[in-house]
Amino acid sequence: MRKIKVGIEGNGTVRIKLKKKKKVDRGDVTSMGGAPPLSFATTPNAAGRQGFSIPRHIINQMEIRVESIFRPKEPDVEVVYALTGFGTSVDNLHKFSSNEVVAHATPNMISYAAEKMVEHIRAERVEMPNLIVHIHSHPLGAPALSDVDKESMLKVAARIREMVPDVAVLFGVHAVGSEERRARIPAERVAENRLRWSSITRVHEVAFFDEYAKPVEVSIYE
């Protein structure tokens, strides 16, 4: 199994480094990858303890965000996006389809600047939310956290809270299957922390966690 190092720099960019390859500098770029464990003082996550809810129209946007990465005869790459809201419900999706946010993306890894993510959220909302759900995709994968994901989540949550104190930060893994014509199936909760549905071409499953990789309860509302 390949070793991966994750670093976080002064400007909030999280970076992932594969063994025997050079790091690409991009400030505080966060990659969903691993690094030596760091110690951060984090605040209690109320949304993580209580769970949170997603409206169906936001789930439709999640589907569009992940499927929009499709390119003919090219493999799907990972994408990153966020859901934001107040209290224990989300009401907005942030695409982060910008070079200043995403540094690099492959079918197995994505590197992004956590600080720029927060800047985009701040610019897209009238009022800064107190709930941020950070989500990245696993093309042709499972909605499970890799070791690299687990090691990066504390860093990302701490970086976000440096910019937005006391915000509740949660994480999601959006798995998407291979392309095949199929019947559309509405989103439903299939486990405490997992949603599953199908578009006419792909199966989607999303699992949610707190920054300590513990499952977070999710529900759907109309």
PDB file of C-alpha atoms in Angstrom:
ATOM      1  CA  MET A   1       0.000   0.000   0.000  1.00  0.00           C
ATOM      2  CA  ARG A   2       1.400   3.399  -0.978  1.00  0.00           C
ATOM      3  CA  LYS A   3       2.364   5.790   1.770  1.00  0.00           C
ATOM      4  CA  ILE A   4       0.888   9.263   1.591  1.00  0.00           C
ATOM      5  CA  LYS A   5       1.937  12.359   3.487  1.00  0.00           C
ATOM      6  CA  VAL A   6      -0.433  15.232   4.139  1.00  0.00           C
ATOM      7  CA  GLY A   7       0.857  18.692   4.986  1.00  0.00           C
ATOM      8  CA  ILE A   8      -0.873  21.922   5.878  1.00  0.00           C
ATOM      9  CA  GLU A   9       0.785  25.231   5.157  1.00  0.00           C
ATOM     10  CA  GLY A  10       0.452  28.751   6.454  1.00  0.00           C
ATOM     11  CA  ASN A  11      -2.193  29.826   3.957  1.00  0.00           C
ATOM     12  CA  GLY A  12      -4.583  26.974   4.725  1.00  0.00           C
ATOM     13  CA  THR A  13      -3.830  24.670   1.803  1.00  0.00           C
ATOM     14  CA  VAL A  14      -3.830  20.965   2.480  1.00  0.00           C
ATOM     15  CA  ARG A  15      -1.435  18.948   0.405  1.00  0.00           C
ATOM     16  CA  ILE A  16      -0.990  15.232  -0.175  1.00  0.00           C
ATOM     17  CA  LYS A  17       2.316  13.711  -1.168  1.00  0.00           C
ATOM     18  CA  LEU A  18       2.787  10.219  -2.572  1.00  0.00           C
ATOM     19  CA  LYS A  19       5.994   8.521  -1.499  1.00  0.00           C
ATOM     20  CA  LYS A  20       8.938   9.209  -3.850  1.00  0.00           C
ATOM     21  CA  LYS A  21       7.158  12.139  -5.495  1.00  0.00           C
ATOM     22  CA  LYS A  22       7.802  15.790  -4.871  1.00  0.00           C
ATOM     23  CA  LYS A  23       5.265  17.986  -3.112  1.00  0.00           C
ATOM     24  CA  VAL A  24       3.549  20.665  -5.131  1.00  0.00           C
ATOM     25  CA  ASP A  25       3.464  23.900  -3.174  1.00  0.00           C
ATOM     26  CA  ARG A  26       0.129  25.596  -2.973  1.00  0.00           C
ATOM     27  CA  GLY A  27      -0.050  27.224   0.388  1.00  0.00           C
ATOM     28  CA  ASP A  28      -2.501  25.581   2.712  1.00  0.00           C
ATOM     29  CA  VAL A  29      -3.940  23.084   0.320  1.00  0.00           C
ATOM     30  CA  THR A  30      -5.877  20.281   1.899  1.00  0.00           C
ATOM     31  CA  SER A  31      -5.851  16.965   0.210  1.00  0.00           C
ATOM     32  CA  MET A  32      -8.017  14.124   1.337  1.00  0.00           C
ATOM     33  CA  GLY A  33      -4.931  12.222   2.380  1.00  0.00           C
ATOM     34  CA  GLY A  34      -2.774  11.331   5.338  1.00  0.00           C
ATOM     35  CA  ALA A  35       0.059  12.850   7.344  1.00  0.00           C
ATOM     36  CA  PRO A  36       1.629  12.466  10.745  1.00  0.00           C
ATOM     37  CA  PRO A  37      -1.096  13.099  13.335  1.00  0.00           C
ATOM     38  CA  LEU A  38      -1.280  16.700  14.537  1.00  0.00           C
ATOM     39  CA  SER A  39      -2.888  17.958  17.717  1.00  0.00           C
ATOM     40  CA  PHE A  40      -5.609  20.611  17.434  1.00  0.00           C
ATOM     41  CA  ALA A  41      -7.865  22.165  20.026  1.00  0.00           C
ATOM     42  CA  THR A  42     -11.362  21.768  18.612  1.00  0.00           C
ATOM     43  CA  THR A  43     -14.725  22.933  19.871  1.00  0.00           C
ATOM     44  CA  PRO A  44     -17.664  20.587  20.559  1.00  0.00           C
ATOM     45  CA  ASN A  45     -19.620  19.877  17.393  1.00  0.00           C
ATOM     46  CA  ALA A  46     -23.319  20.244  18.226  1.00  0.00           C
ATOM     47  CA  ALA A  47     -24.476  19.314  14.739  1.00  0.00           C
ATOM     48  CA  GLY A  48     -22.315  16.203  14.905  1.00  0.00           C
ATOM     49  CA  ARG A  49     -23.939  15.052  18.125  1.00  0.00           C
ATOM     50  CA  GLN A  50     -27.509  15.809  17.040  1.00  0.00           C
ATOM     51  CA  GLY A  51     -27.278  14.918  13.365  1.00  0.00           C
ATOM     52  CA  PHE A  52     -28.511  17.130  10.566  1.00  0.00           C
ATOM     53  CA  SER A  53     -31.040  17.156   7.727  1.00  0.00           C
ATOM     54  CA  ILE A  54     -30.884  17.772   3.955  1.00  0.00           C
ATOM     55  CA  PRO A  55     -33.773  18.906   1.720  1.00  0.00           C
ATOM     56  CA  ARG A  56     -34.428  16.868  -1.414  1.00  0.00           C
ATOM     57  CA  HIS A  57     -33.634  19.751  -3.754  1.00  0.00           C
ATOM     58  CA  ILE A  58     -30.110  19.908  -2.298  1.00  0.00           C
ATOM     59  CA  ILE A  59     -29.689  16.156  -2.911  1.00  0.00           C
ATOM     60  CA  ASN A  60     -30.567  16.819  -6.563  1.00  0.00           C
ATOM     61  CA  GLN A  61     -27.799  19.443  -6.662  1.00  0.00           C
ATOM     62  CA  MET A  62     -25.342  16.961  -5.101  1.00  0.00           C
ATOM     63  CA  GLU A  63     -26.123  14.519  -7.904  1.00  0.00           C
ATOM     64  CA  ILE A  64     -25.599  17.173 -10.573  1.00  0.00           C
ATOM     65  CA  ARG A  65     -22.337  18.352  -8.991  1.00  0.00           C
ATOM     66  CA  VAL A  66     -20.757  14.899  -9.043  1.00  0.00           C
ATOM     67  CA  GLU A  67     -22.079  13.781 -12.426  1.00  0.00           C
ATOM     68  CA  SER A  68     -21.037  17.050 -14.087  1.00  0.00           C
ATOM     69  CA  ILE A  69     -17.409  15.926 -13.897  1.00  0.00           C
ATOM     70  CA  PHE A  70     -18.118  13.404 -16.713  1.00  0.00           C
ATOM     71  CA  ARG A  71     -15.869  13.715 -19.765  1.00  0.00           C
ATOM     72  CA  PRO A  72     -16.165  11.312 -22.757  1.00  0.00           C
ATOM     73  CA  LYS A  73     -13.545   8.549 -22.740  1.00  0.00           C
ATOM     74  CA  GLU A  74     -11.880   9.992 -19.614  1.00  0.00           C
ATOM     75  CA  PRO A  75     -12.023   8.610 -16.068  1.00  0.00           C
ATOM     76  CA  ASP A  76     -14.084  10.483 -13.510  1.00  0.00           C
ATOM     77  CA  VAL A  77     -11.997  12.478 -11.041  1.00  0.00           C
ATOM     78  CA  GLU A  78     -12.754  13.342  -7.436  1.00  0.00           C
ATOM     79  CA  VAL A  79     -14.646  16.545  -6.745  1.00  0.00           C
ATOM     80  CA  VAL A  80     -15.086  18.565  -3.571  1.00  0.00           C
ATOM     81  CA  TYR A  81     -18.098  20.629  -2.564  1.00  0.00           C
ATOM     82  CA  ALA A  82     -19.809  21.791   0.609  1.00  0.00           C
ATOM     83  CA  LEU A  83     -23.285  22.062   2.076  1.00  0.00           C
ATOM     84  CA  THR A  84     -23.970  24.936   4.460  1.00  0.00           C
ATOM     85  CA  GLY A  85     -26.784  26.053   6.697  1.00  0.00           C
ATOM     86  CA  PHE A  86     -27.782  26.971  10.202  1.00  0.00           C
ATOM     87  CA  GLY A  87     -28.440  24.851  13.273  1.00  0.00           C
ATOM     88  CA  THR A  88     -28.947  21.251  12.169  1.00  0.00           C
ATOM     89  CA  SER A  89     -30.133  21.695   8.574  1.00  0.00           C
ATOM     90  CA  VAL A  90     -28.418  22.683   5.339  1.00  0.00           C
ATOM     91  CA  ASP A  91     -29.915  24.949   2.680  1.00  0.00           C
ATOM     92  CA  ASN A  92     -27.110  25.689   0.195  1.00  0.00           C
ATOM     93  CA  LEU A  93     -24.549  23.862  -1.957  1.00  0.00           C
ATOM     94  CA  HIS A  94     -21.165  25.379  -2.882  1.00  0.00           C
ATOM     95  CA  LYS A  95     -19.553  23.874  -6.000  1.00  0.00           C
ATOM     96  CA  PHE A  96     -15.934  25.110  -5.602  1.00  0.00           C
ATOM     97  CA  SER A  97     -15.376  24.699  -9.355  1.00  0.00           C
ATOM     98  CA  SER A  98     -12.441  27.120  -9.344  1.00  0.00           C
ATOM     99  CA  ASN A  99      -8.696  26.859  -9.868  1.00  0.00           C
ATOM    100  CA  GLU A 100      -8.110  28.937  -6.751  1.00  0.00           C
ATOM    101  CA  VAL A 101      -9.864  26.272  -4.657  1.00  0.00           C
ATOM    102  CA  VAL A 102      -8.882  23.000  -6.341  1.00  0.00           C
ATOM    103  CA  ALA A 103      -5.184  22.492  -7.011  1.00  0.00           C
ATOM    104  CA  HIS A 104      -5.263  18.974  -8.471  1.00  0.00           C
ATOM    105  CA  ALA A 105      -7.736  16.129  -8.954  1.00  0.00           C
ATOM    106  CA  THR A 106      -7.423  12.505 -10.076  1.00  0.00           C
ATOM    107  CA  PRO A 107      -9.741   9.462  -9.803  1.00  0.00           C
ATOM    108  CA  ASN A 108      -8.123   8.704  -6.417  1.00  0.00           C
ATOM    109  CA  MET A 109      -7.214  12.065  -4.866  1.00  0.00           C
ATOM    110  CA  ILE A 110      -8.087  15.747  -4.720  1.00  0.00           C
ATOM    111  CA  SER A 111      -6.051  18.646  -3.316  1.00  0.00           C
ATOM    112  CA  TYR A 112      -7.728  21.911  -2.414  1.00  0.00           C
ATOM    113  CA  ALA A 113      -7.248  25.107  -0.426  1.00  0.00           C
ATOM    114  CA  ALA A 114      -9.448  25.024   2.678  1.00  0.00           C
ATOM    115  CA  GLU A 115      -9.023  28.759   3.184  1.00  0.00           C
ATOM    116  CA  LYS A 116     -10.323  29.497  -0.331  1.00  0.00           C
ATOM    117  CA  MET A 117     -13.309  27.234   0.304  1.00  0.00           C
ATOM    118  CA  VAL A 118     -14.291  29.400   3.259  1.00  0.00           C
ATOM    119  CA  GLU A 119     -13.791  32.554   1.192  1.00  0.00           C
ATOM    120  CA  HIS A 120     -16.140  31.211  -1.483  1.00  0.00           C
ATOM    121  CA  ILE A 121     -18.769  30.293   1.109  1.00  0.00           C
ATOM    122  CA  ARG A 122     -18.522  33.757   2.637  1.00  0.00           C
ATOM    123  CA  ALA A 123     -18.928  35.392  -0.788  1.00  0.00           C
ATOM    124  CA  GLU A 124     -21.925  33.248  -1.752  1.00  0.00           C
ATOM    125  CA  ARG A 125     -23.967  33.779   1.413  1.00  0.00           C
ATOM    126  CA  VAL A 126     -25.389  36.952   2.925  1.00  0.00           C
ATOM    127  CA  GLU A 127     -24.624  35.653   6.416  1.00  0.00           C
ATOM    128  CA  MET A 128     -21.835  33.238   7.315  1.00  0.00           C
ATOM    129  CA  PRO A 129     -23.398  29.842   8.210  1.00  0.00           C
ATOM    130  CA  ASN A 130     -22.716  28.011  11.463  1.00  0.00           C
ATOM    131  CA  LEU A 131     -22.861  24.553   9.837  1.00  0.00           C
ATOM    132  CA  ILE A 132     -20.475  23.433   7.081  1.00  0.00           C
ATOM    133  CA  VAL A 133     -20.558  19.916   5.632  1.00  0.00           C
ATOM    134  CA  HIS A 134     -17.414  19.281   3.575  1.00  0.00           C
ATOM    135  CA  ILE A 135     -17.900  16.531   0.963  1.00  0.00           C
ATOM    136  CA  HIS A 136     -15.589  14.866  -1.530  1.00  0.00           C
ATOM    137  CA  SER A 137     -16.409  12.155  -4.039  1.00  0.00           C
ATOM    138  CA  HIS A 138     -15.119   8.615  -4.547  1.00  0.00           C
ATOM    139  CA  PRO A 139     -15.620   7.754  -8.243  1.00  0.00           C
ATOM    140  CA  LEU A 140     -16.329   4.035  -8.624  1.00  0.00           C
ATOM    141  CA  GLY A 141     -15.609   3.680  -4.901  1.00  0.00           C
ATOM    142  CA  ALA A 142     -17.373   3.183  -1.604  1.00  0.00           C
ATOM    143  CA  PRO A 143     -18.764   5.835   0.778  1.00  0.00           C
ATOM    144  CA  ALA A 144     -16.088   5.021   3.325  1.00  0.00           C
ATOM    145  CA  LEU A 145     -13.236   7.065   4.750  1.00  0.00           C
ATOM    146  CA  SER A 146      -9.724   6.137   3.699  1.00  0.00           C
ATOM    147  CA  ASP A 147      -6.852   6.422   6.167  1.00  0.00           C
ATOM    148  CA  VAL A 148      -5.782   9.540   4.286  1.00  0.00           C
ATOM    149  CA  ASP A 149      -9.267  11.046   4.689  1.00  0.00           C
ATOM    150  CA  LYS A 150      -9.282  10.375   8.433  1.00  0.00           C
ATOM    151  CA  GLU A 151      -5.885  11.989   8.954  1.00  0.00           C
ATOM    152  CA  SER A 152      -6.827  15.128   7.039  1.00  0.00           C
ATOM    153  CA  MET A 153     -10.232  15.805   8.638  1.00  0.00           C
ATOM    154  CA  LEU A 154      -8.944  17.201  11.939  1.00  0.00           C
ATOM    155  CA  LYS A 155      -6.653  19.557  10.026  1.00  0.00           C
ATOM    156  CA  VAL A 156      -9.418  20.753   7.735  1.00  0.00           C
ATOM    157  CA  ALA A 157     -11.879  21.298  10.599  1.00  0.00           C
ATOM    158  CA  ALA A 158      -9.274  23.237  12.583  1.00  0.00           C
ATOM    159  CA  ARG A 159      -8.388  25.401   9.579  1.00  0.00           C
ATOM    160  CA  ILE A 160     -12.047  26.224   8.922  1.00  0.00           C
ATOM    161  CA  ARG A 161     -12.592  27.156  12.580  1.00  0.00           C
ATOM    162  CA  GLU A 162      -9.608  29.482  12.475  1.00  0.00           C
ATOM    163  CA  MET A 163     -11.577  31.509   9.942  1.00  0.00           C
ATOM    164  CA  VAL A 164     -15.094  30.839  11.306  1.00  0.00           C
ATOM    165  CA  PRO A 165     -14.929  30.306  15.097  1.00  0.00           C
ATOM    166  CA  ASP A 166     -17.460  27.907  16.654  1.00  0.00           C
ATOM    167  CA  VAL A 167     -18.764  26.659  13.301  1.00  0.00           C
ATOM    168  CA  ALA A 168     -19.911  23.020  13.260  1.00  0.00           C
ATOM    169  CA  VAL A 169     -17.839  21.125  10.682  1.00  0.00           C
ATOM    170  CA  LEU A 170     -18.948  17.752   9.329  1.00  0.00           C
ATOM    171  CA  PHE A 171     -17.651  15.589   6.481  1.00  0.00           C
ATOM    172  CA  GLY A 172     -19.147  13.422   3.770  1.00  0.00           C
ATOM    173  CA  VAL A 173     -17.936  10.861   1.236  1.00  0.00           C
ATOM    174  CA  HIS A 174     -20.006  10.782  -1.967  1.00  0.00           C
ATOM    175  CA  ALA A 175     -19.540   7.485  -3.793  1.00  0.00           C
ATOM    176  CA  VAL A 176     -20.766   7.262  -7.377  1.00  0.00           C
ATOM    177  CA  GLY A 177     -21.019   4.141  -9.506  1.00  0.00           C
ATOM    178  CA  SER A 178     -20.174   3.470 -13.130  1.00  0.00           C
ATOM    179  CA  GLU A 179     -22.381   4.705 -15.934  1.00  0.00           C
ATOM    180  CA  GLU A 180     -25.242   2.404 -16.921  1.00  0.00           C
ATOM    181  CA  ARG A 181     -28.843   3.134 -17.902  1.00  0.00           C
ATOM    182  CA  ARG A 182     -31.133   2.347 -14.988  1.00  0.00           C
ATOM    183  CA  ALA A 183     -34.371   3.425 -13.344  1.00  0.00           C
ATOM    184  CA  ARG A 184     -34.294   6.552 -11.203  1.00  0.00           C
ATOM    185  CA  ILE A 185     -34.691   5.769  -7.488  1.00  0.00           C
ATOM    186  CA  PRO A 186     -35.421   8.613  -5.030  1.00  0.00           C
ATOM    187  CA  ALA A 187     -32.985   9.259  -2.196  1.00  0.00           C
ATOM    188  CA  GLU A 188     -33.590   7.343   1.006  1.00  0.00           C
ATOM    189  CA  ARG A 189     -31.726   6.784   4.235  1.00  0.00           C
ATOM    190  CA  VAL A 190     -30.177   3.308   4.224  1.00  0.00           C
ATOM    191  CA  ALA A 191     -28.249   3.629   7.497  1.00  0.00           C
ATOM    192  CA  GLU A 192     -28.003   6.142  10.325  1.00  0.00           C
ATOM    193  CA  ASN A 193     -25.390   8.177   8.451  1.00  0.00           C
ATOM    194  CA  ARG A 194     -25.956   7.123   4.811  1.00  0.00           C
ATOM    195  CA  LEU A 195     -28.177   8.165   1.916  1.00  0.00           C
ATOM    196  CA  ARG A 196     -28.586   6.244  -1.334  1.00  0.00           C
ATOM    197  CA  TRP A 197     -30.325   7.002  -4.607  1.00  0.00           C
ATOM    198  CA  SER A 198     -29.989   6.462  -8.338  1.00  0.00           C
ATOM    199  CA  SER A 199     -30.054   8.821 -11.277  1.00  0.00           C
ATOM    200  CA  ILE A 200     -30.900   7.351 -14.676  1.00  0.00           C
ATOM    201  CA  THR A 201     -27.209   6.564 -15.191  1.00  0.00           C
ATOM    202  CA  ARG A 202     -25.472   6.211 -11.797  1.00  0.00           C
ATOM    203  CA  VAL A 203     -25.942   4.933  -8.270  1.00  0.00           C
ATOM    204  CA  HIS A 204     -25.068   7.472  -5.563  1.00  0.00           C
ATOM    205  CA  GLU A 205     -24.346   6.789  -1.888  1.00  0.00           C
ATOM    206  CA  VAL A 206     -23.183   9.394   0.624  1.00  0.00           C
ATOM    207  CA  ALA A 207     -21.992   8.767   4.179  1.00  0.00           C
ATOM    208  CA  PHE A 208     -21.474  11.478   6.806  1.00  0.00           C
ATOM    209  CA  PHE A 209     -18.987  11.727   9.678  1.00  0.00           C
ATOM    210  CA  ASP A 210     -17.687  14.160  12.259  1.00  0.00           C
ATOM    211  CA  GLU A 211     -14.047  15.237  12.236  1.00  0.00           C
ATOM    212  CA  TYR A 212     -13.133  12.238  14.410  1.00  0.00           C
ATOM    213  CA  ALA A 213     -14.509   9.839  11.748  1.00  0.00           C
ATOM    214  CA  LYS A 214     -17.565   8.959  13.848  1.00  0.00           C
ATOM    215  CA  PRO A 215     -20.861   8.466  11.928  1.00  0.00           C
ATOM    216  CA  VAL A 216     -23.236  11.432  11.973  1.00  0.00           C
ATOM    217  CA  GLU A 217     -26.978  10.874  11.669  1.00  0.00           C
ATOM    218  CA  VAL A 218     -28.606  12.367   8.590  1.00  0.00           C
ATOM    219  CA  SER A 219     -32.246  12.756   7.537  1.00  0.00           C
ATOM    220  CA  ILE A 220     -34.122  14.005   4.478  1.00  0.00           C
ATOM    221  CA  TYR A 221     -36.892  16.578   4.387  1.00  0.00           C
ATOM    222  CA  GLU A 222     -39.080  17.874   1.569  1.00  0.00           C
TER     223      GLU A 222
END
